[in-house]
PDB file of C-alpha atoms in Angstrom:
ATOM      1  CA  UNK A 109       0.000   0.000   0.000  1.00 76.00           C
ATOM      2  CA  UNK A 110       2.586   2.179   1.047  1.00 76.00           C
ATOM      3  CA  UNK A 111       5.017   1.641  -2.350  1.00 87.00           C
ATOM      4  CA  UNK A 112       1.710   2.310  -4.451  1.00 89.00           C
ATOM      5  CA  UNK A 113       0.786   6.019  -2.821  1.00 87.00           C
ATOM      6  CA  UNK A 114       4.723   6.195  -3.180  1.00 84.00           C
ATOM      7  CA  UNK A 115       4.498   5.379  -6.815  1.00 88.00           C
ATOM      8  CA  UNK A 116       1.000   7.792  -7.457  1.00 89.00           C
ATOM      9  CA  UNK A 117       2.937  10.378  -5.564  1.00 82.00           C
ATOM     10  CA  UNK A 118       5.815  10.350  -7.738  1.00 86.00           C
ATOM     11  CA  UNK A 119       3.493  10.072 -10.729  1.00 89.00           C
ATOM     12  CA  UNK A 120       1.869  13.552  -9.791  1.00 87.00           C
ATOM     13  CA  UNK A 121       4.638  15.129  -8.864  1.00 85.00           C
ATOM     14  CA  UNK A 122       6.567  14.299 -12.454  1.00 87.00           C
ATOM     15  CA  UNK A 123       9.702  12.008 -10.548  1.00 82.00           C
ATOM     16  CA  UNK A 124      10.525  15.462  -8.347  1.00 84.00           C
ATOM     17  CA  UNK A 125      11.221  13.609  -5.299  1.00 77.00           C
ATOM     18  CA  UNK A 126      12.242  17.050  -3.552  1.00 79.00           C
ATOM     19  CA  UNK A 127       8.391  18.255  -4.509  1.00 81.00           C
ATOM     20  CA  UNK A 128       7.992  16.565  -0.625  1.00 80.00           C
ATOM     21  CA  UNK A 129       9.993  19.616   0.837  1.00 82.00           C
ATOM     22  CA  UNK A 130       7.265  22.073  -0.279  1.00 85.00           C
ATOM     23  CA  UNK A 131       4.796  20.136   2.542  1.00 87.00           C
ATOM     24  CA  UNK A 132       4.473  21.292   6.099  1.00 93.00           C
ATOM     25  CA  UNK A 133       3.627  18.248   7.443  1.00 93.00           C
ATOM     26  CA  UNK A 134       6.058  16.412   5.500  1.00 89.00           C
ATOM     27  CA  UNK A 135       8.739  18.702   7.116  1.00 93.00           C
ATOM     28  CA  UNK A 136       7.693  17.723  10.533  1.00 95.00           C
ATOM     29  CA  UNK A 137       7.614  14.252   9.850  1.00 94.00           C
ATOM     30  CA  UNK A 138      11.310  14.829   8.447  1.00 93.00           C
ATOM     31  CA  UNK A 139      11.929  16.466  11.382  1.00 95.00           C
ATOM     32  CA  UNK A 140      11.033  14.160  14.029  1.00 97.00           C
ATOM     33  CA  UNK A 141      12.615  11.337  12.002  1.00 97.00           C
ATOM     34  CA  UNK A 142      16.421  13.368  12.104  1.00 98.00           C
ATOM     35  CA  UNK A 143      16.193  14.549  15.844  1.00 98.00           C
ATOM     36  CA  UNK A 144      14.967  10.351  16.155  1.00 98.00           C
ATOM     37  CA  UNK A 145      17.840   9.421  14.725  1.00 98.00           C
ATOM     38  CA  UNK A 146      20.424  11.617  16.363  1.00 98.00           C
ATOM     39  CA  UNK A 147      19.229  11.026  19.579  1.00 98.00           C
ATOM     40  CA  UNK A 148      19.356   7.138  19.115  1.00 98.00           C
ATOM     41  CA  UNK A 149      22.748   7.877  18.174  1.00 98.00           C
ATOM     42  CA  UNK A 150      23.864   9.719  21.310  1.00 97.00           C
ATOM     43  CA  UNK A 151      22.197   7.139  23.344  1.00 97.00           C
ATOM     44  CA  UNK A 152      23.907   4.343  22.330  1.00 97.00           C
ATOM     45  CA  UNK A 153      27.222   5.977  22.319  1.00 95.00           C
ATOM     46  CA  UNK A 154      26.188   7.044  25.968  1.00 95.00           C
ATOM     47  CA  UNK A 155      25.828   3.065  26.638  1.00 95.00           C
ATOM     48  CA  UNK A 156      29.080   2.288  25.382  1.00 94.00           C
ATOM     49  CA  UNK A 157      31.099   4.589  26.908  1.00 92.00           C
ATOM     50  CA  UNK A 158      29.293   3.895  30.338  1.00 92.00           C
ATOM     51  CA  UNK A 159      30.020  -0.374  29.393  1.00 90.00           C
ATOM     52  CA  UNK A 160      33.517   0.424  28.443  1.00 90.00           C
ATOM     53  CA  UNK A 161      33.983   2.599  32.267  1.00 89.00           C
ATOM     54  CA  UNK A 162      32.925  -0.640  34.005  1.00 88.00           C
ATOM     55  CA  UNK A 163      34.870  -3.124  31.911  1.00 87.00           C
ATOM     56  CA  UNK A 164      37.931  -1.072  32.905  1.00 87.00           C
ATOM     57  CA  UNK A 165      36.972  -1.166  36.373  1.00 84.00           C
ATOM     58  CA  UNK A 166      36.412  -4.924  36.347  1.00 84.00           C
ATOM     59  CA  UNK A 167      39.575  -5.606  35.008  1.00 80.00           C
ATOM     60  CA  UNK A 168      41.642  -3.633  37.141  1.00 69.00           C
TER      61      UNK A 168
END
């Protein structure tokens, strides 16, 4: 379902995939995905640092 609103959307907008910018909502969505991301990111590099601190404490 998803690939075939993908594909009608694409069809409208003449293959400008960039034609998605022009969208509020679609820029919020965006949005939320990134700041998602980044924060996953700094999470899990938050975890290993924190793992690596006790494995150097266990082993010394």
């Amino acid at each position: 379902m998803c690939e075939k609103n993908f594909v009608r959307y694409m069809n409208i907008q003449r293959g400008n995939f960039f034609a998605i910018t022009t969208s509020p909502i679609a820029m919020v969505f965006a949005g939320v995905a990134i700041l998602v991301i980044v924060y996953s990111v700094y999470n899990q590099s938050k975890i290993n640092k924190r793992a690596a601190a006790n494995a150097a404490k266990e082993n010394a």
